[in-house]
Amino acid sequence: MSNLLEKASILLTPTAYDDGKILSVKPVPSLGNELITNGDFATDSDWTKGTGWTISGGTANFTPSGSFINLTQSGILTSGKNYTVVYTLSNVTAGNVRARLGTQDGVNYSSDGTYTSIITANGADFSIRTNGTFSGSVDNISVKQVDRDNVPRIDYTG
């Protein structure tokens, strides 16, 4: 048994028994509704664009113009709640960007790809924030609240 515990990355609690087998189900947090409007940038609307941001051709595009410049949707988050954030970067040639929920920053990314993070908001505004030297495009932004109410937790009391 000690060998199993040394190599296990997650240990599940049995939730059922069937024909000589112990079964368990890994709980999956549920996601709320999409909170971003126009996350596919089909139109040049719904976003507050800081200096250097433009929306065209189905993407939000940034040309270096200073430090820490935001592309923002205001008032869509609840402080203290967890959110799953997904977005795609393309045509990146310099710098980095990150998701920002209120004033809570996510991870910096500096190459093409689709990125997913779970971030706890500490304010109501969602932004994609550049370091000012970023040059590239952002697309397919999705932000959904993560509901972890039905996910079991370890209780260390008693």
mmCIF file with all atom_site columns, C-alpha atoms in Angstrom:
data_model
loop_
_atom_site.group_PDB
_atom_site.id
_atom_site.type_symbol
_atom_site.label_atom_id
_atom_site.label_alt_id
_atom_site.label_comp_id
_atom_site.label_asym_id
_atom_site.label_entity_id
_atom_site.label_seq_id
_atom_site.pdbx_PDB_ins_code
_atom_site.Cartn_x
_atom_site.Cartn_y
_atom_site.Cartn_z
_atom_site.occupancy
_atom_site.B_iso_or_equiv
_atom_site.pdbx_formal_charge
_atom_site.auth_seq_id
_atom_site.auth_comp_id
_atom_site.auth_asym_id
_atom_site.auth_atom_id
_atom_site.pdbx_PDB_model_num
ATOM 1   C CA . MET A 1 1   ? 0.000   0.000  0.000   1.00 0.00 ? 1   MET A CA 1
ATOM 2   C CA . SER A 1 2   ? 2.816   2.449  0.738   1.00 0.00 ? 2   SER A CA 1
ATOM 3   C CA . ASN A 1 3   ? 4.113   1.995  -2.825  1.00 0.00 ? 3   ASN A CA 1
ATOM 4   C CA . LEU A 1 4   ? 0.711   3.050  -4.217  1.00 0.00 ? 4   LEU A CA 1
ATOM 5   C CA . LEU A 1 5   ? 0.615   6.187  -2.078  1.00 0.00 ? 5   LEU A CA 1
ATOM 6   C CA . GLU A 1 6   ? 4.140   7.181  -3.095  1.00 0.00 ? 6   GLU A CA 1
ATOM 7   C CA . LYS A 1 7   ? 3.285   7.023  -6.812  1.00 0.00 ? 7   LYS A CA 1
ATOM 8   C CA . ALA A 1 8   ? -0.310  8.292  -6.750  1.00 0.00 ? 8   ALA A CA 1
ATOM 9   C CA . SER A 1 9   ? -0.947  11.802 -8.033  1.00 0.00 ? 9   SER A CA 1
ATOM 10  C CA . ILE A 1 10  ? -4.570  11.718 -6.918  1.00 0.00 ? 10  ILE A CA 1
ATOM 11  C CA . LEU A 1 11  ? -6.346  9.370  -4.586  1.00 0.00 ? 11  LEU A CA 1
ATOM 12  C CA . LEU A 1 12  ? -10.086 8.897  -5.109  1.00 0.00 ? 12  LEU A CA 1
ATOM 13  C CA . THR A 1 13  ? -12.612 7.860  -2.496  1.00 0.00 ? 13  THR A CA 1
ATOM 14  C CA . PRO A 1 14  ? -14.720 4.822  -3.477  1.00 0.00 ? 14  PRO A CA 1
ATOM 15  C CA . THR A 1 15  ? -18.281 5.905  -4.295  1.00 0.00 ? 15  THR A CA 1
ATOM 16  C CA . ALA A 1 16  ? -19.813 2.573  -5.356  1.00 0.00 ? 16  ALA A CA 1
ATOM 17  C CA . TYR A 1 17  ? -19.291 -1.168 -5.439  1.00 0.00 ? 17  TYR A CA 1
ATOM 18  C CA . ASP A 1 18  ? -20.088 -3.436 -8.406  1.00 0.00 ? 18  ASP A CA 1
ATOM 19  C CA . ASP A 1 19  ? -19.347 -7.129 -8.980  1.00 0.00 ? 19  ASP A CA 1
ATOM 20  C CA . GLY A 1 20  ? -16.196 -7.278 -6.874  1.00 0.00 ? 20  GLY A CA 1
ATOM 21  C CA . LYS A 1 21  ? -14.914 -3.897 -7.996  1.00 0.00 ? 21  LYS A CA 1
ATOM 22  C CA . ILE A 1 22  ? -14.690 -0.654 -6.106  1.00 0.00 ? 22  ILE A CA 1
ATOM 23  C CA . LEU A 1 23  ? -15.736 2.284  -8.267  1.00 0.00 ? 23  LEU A CA 1
ATOM 24  C CA . SER A 1 24  ? -15.120 5.957  -7.832  1.00 0.00 ? 24  SER A CA 1
ATOM 25  C CA . VAL A 1 25  ? -16.025 9.034  -9.812  1.00 0.00 ? 25  VAL A CA 1
ATOM 26  C CA . LYS A 1 26  ? -13.751 12.028 -10.120 1.00 0.00 ? 26  LYS A CA 1
ATOM 27  C CA . PRO A 1 27  ? -15.922 15.096 -9.487  1.00 0.00 ? 27  PRO A CA 1
ATOM 28  C CA . VAL A 1 28  ? -15.897 17.678 -12.247 1.00 0.00 ? 28  VAL A CA 1
ATOM 29  C CA . PRO A 1 29  ? -16.555 21.336 -11.472 1.00 0.00 ? 29  PRO A CA 1
ATOM 30  C CA . SER A 1 30  ? -19.387 22.788 -13.548 1.00 0.00 ? 30  SER A CA 1
ATOM 31  C CA . LEU A 1 31  ? -19.021 25.926 -15.636 1.00 0.00 ? 31  LEU A CA 1
ATOM 32  C CA . GLY A 1 32  ? -21.429 28.851 -15.723 1.00 0.00 ? 32  GLY A CA 1
ATOM 33  C CA . ASN A 1 33  ? -22.613 30.783 -18.750 1.00 0.00 ? 33  ASN A CA 1
ATOM 34  C CA . GLU A 1 34  ? -20.297 32.609 -21.109 1.00 0.00 ? 34  GLU A CA 1
ATOM 35  C CA . LEU A 1 35  ? -19.580 36.070 -19.693 1.00 0.00 ? 35  LEU A CA 1
ATOM 36  C CA . ILE A 1 36  ? -17.666 37.583 -22.622 1.00 0.00 ? 36  ILE A CA 1
ATOM 37  C CA . THR A 1 37  ? -19.587 39.375 -25.355 1.00 0.00 ? 37  THR A CA 1
ATOM 38  C CA . ASN A 1 38  ? -17.988 39.316 -28.812 1.00 0.00 ? 38  ASN A CA 1
ATOM 39  C CA . GLY A 1 39  ? -15.097 37.077 -27.744 1.00 0.00 ? 39  GLY A CA 1
ATOM 40  C CA . ASP A 1 40  ? -14.652 36.062 -31.378 1.00 0.00 ? 40  ASP A CA 1
ATOM 41  C CA . PHE A 1 41  ? -14.207 39.737 -32.393 1.00 0.00 ? 41  PHE A CA 1
ATOM 42  C CA . ALA A 1 42  ? -16.770 39.432 -35.181 1.00 0.00 ? 42  ALA A CA 1
ATOM 43  C CA . THR A 1 43  ? -17.407 43.182 -34.769 1.00 0.00 ? 43  THR A CA 1
ATOM 44  C CA . ASP A 1 44  ? -15.493 46.153 -33.409 1.00 0.00 ? 44  ASP A CA 1
ATOM 45  C CA . SER A 1 45  ? -17.746 46.474 -30.351 1.00 0.00 ? 45  SER A CA 1
ATOM 46  C CA . ASP A 1 46  ? -18.173 45.531 -26.667 1.00 0.00 ? 46  ASP A CA 1
ATOM 47  C CA . TRP A 1 47  ? -14.496 46.088 -25.779 1.00 0.00 ? 47  TRP A CA 1
ATOM 48  C CA . THR A 1 48  ? -12.682 49.082 -24.317 1.00 0.00 ? 48  THR A CA 1
ATOM 49  C CA . LYS A 1 49  ? -9.435  49.295 -26.255 1.00 0.00 ? 49  LYS A CA 1
ATOM 50  C CA . GLY A 1 50  ? -6.339  50.829 -24.711 1.00 0.00 ? 50  GLY A CA 1
ATOM 51  C CA . THR A 1 51  ? -3.778  52.586 -26.917 1.00 0.00 ? 51  THR A CA 1
ATOM 52  C CA . GLY A 1 52  ? -2.398  50.164 -29.521 1.00 0.00 ? 52  GLY A CA 1
ATOM 53  C CA . TRP A 1 53  ? -5.405  47.776 -29.583 1.00 0.00 ? 53  TRP A CA 1
ATOM 54  C CA . THR A 1 54  ? -7.535  47.443 -32.733 1.00 0.00 ? 54  THR A CA 1
ATOM 55  C CA . ILE A 1 55  ? -10.247 44.957 -33.707 1.00 0.00 ? 55  ILE A CA 1
ATOM 56  C CA . SER A 1 56  ? -10.359 43.809 -37.327 1.00 0.00 ? 56  SER A CA 1
ATOM 57  C CA . GLY A 1 57  ? -10.442 40.634 -39.372 1.00 0.00 ? 57  GLY A CA 1
ATOM 58  C CA . GLY A 1 58  ? -11.991 38.638 -36.507 1.00 0.00 ? 58  GLY A CA 1
ATOM 59  C CA . THR A 1 59  ? -9.161  39.275 -34.027 1.00 0.00 ? 59  THR A CA 1
ATOM 60  C CA . ALA A 1 60  ? -8.022  41.853 -31.506 1.00 0.00 ? 60  ALA A CA 1
ATOM 61  C CA . ASN A 1 61  ? -4.606  43.098 -32.583 1.00 0.00 ? 61  ASN A CA 1
ATOM 62  C CA . PHE A 1 62  ? -1.943  44.930 -30.632 1.00 0.00 ? 62  PHE A CA 1
ATOM 63  C CA . THR A 1 63  ? 0.915   47.039 -31.902 1.00 0.00 ? 63  THR A CA 1
ATOM 64  C CA . PRO A 1 64  ? 3.474   48.041 -29.253 1.00 0.00 ? 64  PRO A CA 1
ATOM 65  C CA . SER A 1 65  ? 2.595   51.443 -27.811 1.00 0.00 ? 65  SER A CA 1
ATOM 66  C CA . GLY A 1 66  ? 3.593   51.619 -24.158 1.00 0.00 ? 66  GLY A CA 1
ATOM 67  C CA . SER A 1 67  ? 3.473   49.517 -21.045 1.00 0.00 ? 67  SER A CA 1
ATOM 68  C CA . PHE A 1 68  ? 0.628   47.450 -19.605 1.00 0.00 ? 68  PHE A CA 1
ATOM 69  C CA . ILE A 1 69  ? -2.136  48.252 -22.082 1.00 0.00 ? 69  ILE A CA 1
ATOM 70  C CA . ASN A 1 70  ? -5.545  46.582 -21.565 1.00 0.00 ? 70  ASN A CA 1
ATOM 71  C CA . LEU A 1 71  ? -8.344  45.303 -23.774 1.00 0.00 ? 71  LEU A CA 1
ATOM 72  C CA . THR A 1 72  ? -11.281 45.274 -21.341 1.00 0.00 ? 72  THR A CA 1
ATOM 73  C CA . GLN A 1 73  ? -14.890 44.281 -20.673 1.00 0.00 ? 73  GLN A CA 1
ATOM 74  C CA . SER A 1 74  ? -16.112 45.995 -17.519 1.00 0.00 ? 74  SER A CA 1
ATOM 75  C CA . GLY A 1 75  ? -18.392 44.802 -14.741 1.00 0.00 ? 75  GLY A CA 1
ATOM 76  C CA . ILE A 1 76  ? -18.782 41.155 -15.791 1.00 0.00 ? 76  ILE A CA 1
ATOM 77  C CA . LEU A 1 77  ? -17.027 39.366 -12.870 1.00 0.00 ? 77  LEU A CA 1
ATOM 78  C CA . THR A 1 78  ? -17.711 38.842 -9.168  1.00 0.00 ? 78  THR A CA 1
ATOM 79  C CA . SER A 1 79  ? -14.762 39.373 -6.851  1.00 0.00 ? 79  SER A CA 1
ATOM 80  C CA . GLY A 1 80  ? -13.751 36.210 -4.990  1.00 0.00 ? 80  GLY A CA 1
ATOM 81  C CA . LYS A 1 81  ? -15.214 33.814 -7.604  1.00 0.00 ? 81  LYS A CA 1
ATOM 82  C CA . ASN A 1 82  ? -13.133 31.435 -9.744  1.00 0.00 ? 82  ASN A CA 1
ATOM 83  C CA . TYR A 1 83  ? -13.239 31.682 -13.523 1.00 0.00 ? 83  TYR A CA 1
ATOM 84  C CA . THR A 1 84  ? -11.921 29.540 -16.334 1.00 0.00 ? 84  THR A CA 1
ATOM 85  C CA . VAL A 1 85  ? -10.348 31.746 -18.992 1.00 0.00 ? 85  VAL A CA 1
ATOM 86  C CA . VAL A 1 86  ? -9.545  30.523 -22.512 1.00 0.00 ? 86  VAL A CA 1
ATOM 87  C CA . TYR A 1 87  ? -8.026  32.536 -25.349 1.00 0.00 ? 87  TYR A CA 1
ATOM 88  C CA . THR A 1 88  ? -5.948  32.055 -28.482 1.00 0.00 ? 88  THR A CA 1
ATOM 89  C CA . LEU A 1 89  ? -2.818  33.995 -29.443 1.00 0.00 ? 89  LEU A CA 1
ATOM 90  C CA . SER A 1 90  ? -1.609  34.174 -33.042 1.00 0.00 ? 90  SER A CA 1
ATOM 91  C CA . ASN A 1 91  ? 1.002   36.031 -35.080 1.00 0.00 ? 91  ASN A CA 1
ATOM 92  C CA . VAL A 1 92  ? 3.016   36.730 -31.919 1.00 0.00 ? 92  VAL A CA 1
ATOM 93  C CA . THR A 1 93  ? 6.373   38.306 -32.776 1.00 0.00 ? 93  THR A CA 1
ATOM 94  C CA . ALA A 1 94  ? 7.298   40.030 -29.496 1.00 0.00 ? 94  ALA A CA 1
ATOM 95  C CA . GLY A 1 95  ? 6.324   40.574 -25.863 1.00 0.00 ? 95  GLY A CA 1
ATOM 96  C CA . ASN A 1 96  ? 3.628   38.833 -23.840 1.00 0.00 ? 96  ASN A CA 1
ATOM 97  C CA . VAL A 1 97  ? 0.012   39.069 -22.688 1.00 0.00 ? 97  VAL A CA 1
ATOM 98  C CA . ARG A 1 98  ? -1.979  37.736 -19.765 1.00 0.00 ? 98  ARG A CA 1
ATOM 99  C CA . ALA A 1 99  ? -5.567  37.568 -18.585 1.00 0.00 ? 99  ALA A CA 1
ATOM 100 C CA . ARG A 1 100 ? -6.410  39.956 -15.760 1.00 0.00 ? 100 ARG A CA 1
ATOM 101 C CA . LEU A 1 101 ? -9.476  39.542 -13.527 1.00 0.00 ? 101 LEU A CA 1
ATOM 102 C CA . GLY A 1 102 ? -9.895  42.733 -11.539 1.00 0.00 ? 102 GLY A CA 1
ATOM 103 C CA . THR A 1 103 ? -6.274  43.259 -10.512 1.00 0.00 ? 103 THR A CA 1
ATOM 104 C CA . GLN A 1 104 ? -5.432  39.537 -10.350 1.00 0.00 ? 104 GLN A CA 1
ATOM 105 C CA . ASP A 1 105 ? -3.047  38.621 -13.167 1.00 0.00 ? 105 ASP A CA 1
ATOM 106 C CA . GLY A 1 106 ? -2.873  35.254 -14.874 1.00 0.00 ? 106 GLY A CA 1
ATOM 107 C CA . VAL A 1 107 ? 0.202   33.688 -16.480 1.00 0.00 ? 107 VAL A CA 1
ATOM 108 C CA . ASN A 1 108 ? 2.166   35.595 -19.148 1.00 0.00 ? 108 ASN A CA 1
ATOM 109 C CA . TYR A 1 109 ? 2.135   33.969 -22.593 1.00 0.00 ? 109 TYR A CA 1
ATOM 110 C CA . SER A 1 110 ? 4.467   34.935 -25.417 1.00 0.00 ? 110 SER A CA 1
ATOM 111 C CA . SER A 1 111 ? 3.851   32.483 -28.270 1.00 0.00 ? 111 SER A CA 1
ATOM 112 C CA . ASP A 1 112 ? 1.052   31.300 -30.539 1.00 0.00 ? 112 ASP A CA 1
ATOM 113 C CA . GLY A 1 113 ? -1.376  28.846 -28.958 1.00 0.00 ? 113 GLY A CA 1
ATOM 114 C CA . THR A 1 114 ? -4.623  28.405 -27.050 1.00 0.00 ? 114 THR A CA 1
ATOM 115 C CA . TYR A 1 115 ? -4.300  28.903 -23.302 1.00 0.00 ? 115 TYR A CA 1
ATOM 116 C CA . THR A 1 116 ? -6.591  27.933 -20.412 1.00 0.00 ? 116 THR A CA 1
ATOM 117 C CA . SER A 1 117 ? -6.328  29.091 -16.796 1.00 0.00 ? 117 SER A CA 1
ATOM 118 C CA . ILE A 1 118 ? -8.471  29.149 -13.683 1.00 0.00 ? 118 ILE A CA 1
ATOM 119 C CA . ILE A 1 119 ? -8.119  32.484 -11.923 1.00 0.00 ? 119 ILE A CA 1
ATOM 120 C CA . THR A 1 120 ? -9.833  33.966 -8.855  1.00 0.00 ? 120 THR A CA 1
ATOM 121 C CA . ALA A 1 121 ? -11.152 37.449 -9.591  1.00 0.00 ? 121 ALA A CA 1
ATOM 122 C CA . ASN A 1 122 ? -10.510 40.320 -7.216  1.00 0.00 ? 122 ASN A CA 1
ATOM 123 C CA . GLY A 1 123 ? -12.547 42.870 -9.137  1.00 0.00 ? 123 GLY A CA 1
ATOM 124 C CA . ALA A 1 124 ? -15.345 43.109 -11.698 1.00 0.00 ? 124 ALA A CA 1
ATOM 125 C CA . ASP A 1 125 ? -13.401 43.843 -14.907 1.00 0.00 ? 125 ASP A CA 1
ATOM 126 C CA . PHE A 1 126 ? -11.870 41.312 -17.319 1.00 0.00 ? 126 PHE A CA 1
ATOM 127 C CA . SER A 1 127 ? -8.854  42.345 -19.413 1.00 0.00 ? 127 SER A CA 1
ATOM 128 C CA . ILE A 1 128 ? -6.244  40.989 -21.712 1.00 0.00 ? 128 ILE A CA 1
ATOM 129 C CA . ARG A 1 129 ? -3.148  42.939 -20.648 1.00 0.00 ? 129 ARG A CA 1
ATOM 130 C CA . THR A 1 130 ? 0.020   43.407 -22.683 1.00 0.00 ? 130 THR A CA 1
ATOM 131 C CA . ASN A 1 131 ? 3.462   44.173 -21.357 1.00 0.00 ? 131 ASN A CA 1
ATOM 132 C CA . GLY A 1 132 ? 3.561   47.005 -23.900 1.00 0.00 ? 132 GLY A CA 1
ATOM 133 C CA . THR A 1 133 ? 6.014   45.309 -26.245 1.00 0.00 ? 133 THR A CA 1
ATOM 134 C CA . PHE A 1 134 ? 3.548   42.590 -27.323 1.00 0.00 ? 134 PHE A CA 1
ATOM 135 C CA . SER A 1 135 ? 2.944   42.353 -31.032 1.00 0.00 ? 135 SER A CA 1
ATOM 136 C CA . GLY A 1 136 ? 0.278   39.876 -32.113 1.00 0.00 ? 136 GLY A CA 1
ATOM 137 C CA . SER A 1 137 ? -3.407  38.956 -32.097 1.00 0.00 ? 137 SER A CA 1
ATOM 138 C CA . VAL A 1 138 ? -5.915  37.577 -29.588 1.00 0.00 ? 138 VAL A CA 1
ATOM 139 C CA . ASP A 1 139 ? -9.061  35.632 -30.466 1.00 0.00 ? 139 ASP A CA 1
ATOM 140 C CA . ASN A 1 140 ? -11.722 33.278 -29.104 1.00 0.00 ? 140 ASN A CA 1
ATOM 141 C CA . ILE A 1 141 ? -11.803 34.719 -25.576 1.00 0.00 ? 141 ILE A CA 1
ATOM 142 C CA . SER A 1 142 ? -14.049 32.791 -23.197 1.00 0.00 ? 142 SER A CA 1
ATOM 143 C CA . VAL A 1 143 ? -14.649 33.443 -19.498 1.00 0.00 ? 143 VAL A CA 1
ATOM 144 C CA . LYS A 1 144 ? -16.972 31.242 -17.417 1.00 0.00 ? 144 LYS A CA 1
ATOM 145 C CA . GLN A 1 145 ? -17.470 31.029 -13.671 1.00 0.00 ? 145 GLN A CA 1
ATOM 146 C CA . VAL A 1 146 ? -16.272 27.739 -12.178 1.00 0.00 ? 146 VAL A CA 1
ATOM 147 C CA . ASP A 1 147 ? -18.761 26.246 -9.710  1.00 0.00 ? 147 ASP A CA 1
ATOM 148 C CA . ARG A 1 148 ? -16.926 24.046 -7.249  1.00 0.00 ? 148 ARG A CA 1
ATOM 149 C CA . ASP A 1 149 ? -19.828 23.727 -4.775  1.00 0.00 ? 149 ASP A CA 1
ATOM 150 C CA . ASN A 1 150 ? -20.324 20.024 -5.500  1.00 0.00 ? 150 ASN A CA 1
ATOM 151 C CA . VAL A 1 151 ? -16.631 19.113 -5.526  1.00 0.00 ? 151 VAL A CA 1
ATOM 152 C CA . PRO A 1 152 ? -15.695 17.228 -2.348  1.00 0.00 ? 152 PRO A CA 1
ATOM 153 C CA . ARG A 1 153 ? -12.980 18.657 -0.166  1.00 0.00 ? 153 ARG A CA 1
ATOM 154 C CA . ILE A 1 154 ? -10.902 17.106 2.574   1.00 0.00 ? 154 ILE A CA 1
ATOM 155 C CA . ASP A 1 155 ? -12.244 18.045 5.987   1.00 0.00 ? 155 ASP A CA 1
ATOM 156 C CA . TYR A 1 156 ? -9.470  18.251 8.561   1.00 0.00 ? 156 TYR A CA 1
ATOM 157 C CA . THR A 1 157 ? -11.747 19.299 11.398  1.00 0.00 ? 157 THR A CA 1
ATOM 158 C CA . GLY A 1 158 ? -12.322 16.689 14.095  1.00 0.00 ? 158 GLY A CA 1
#
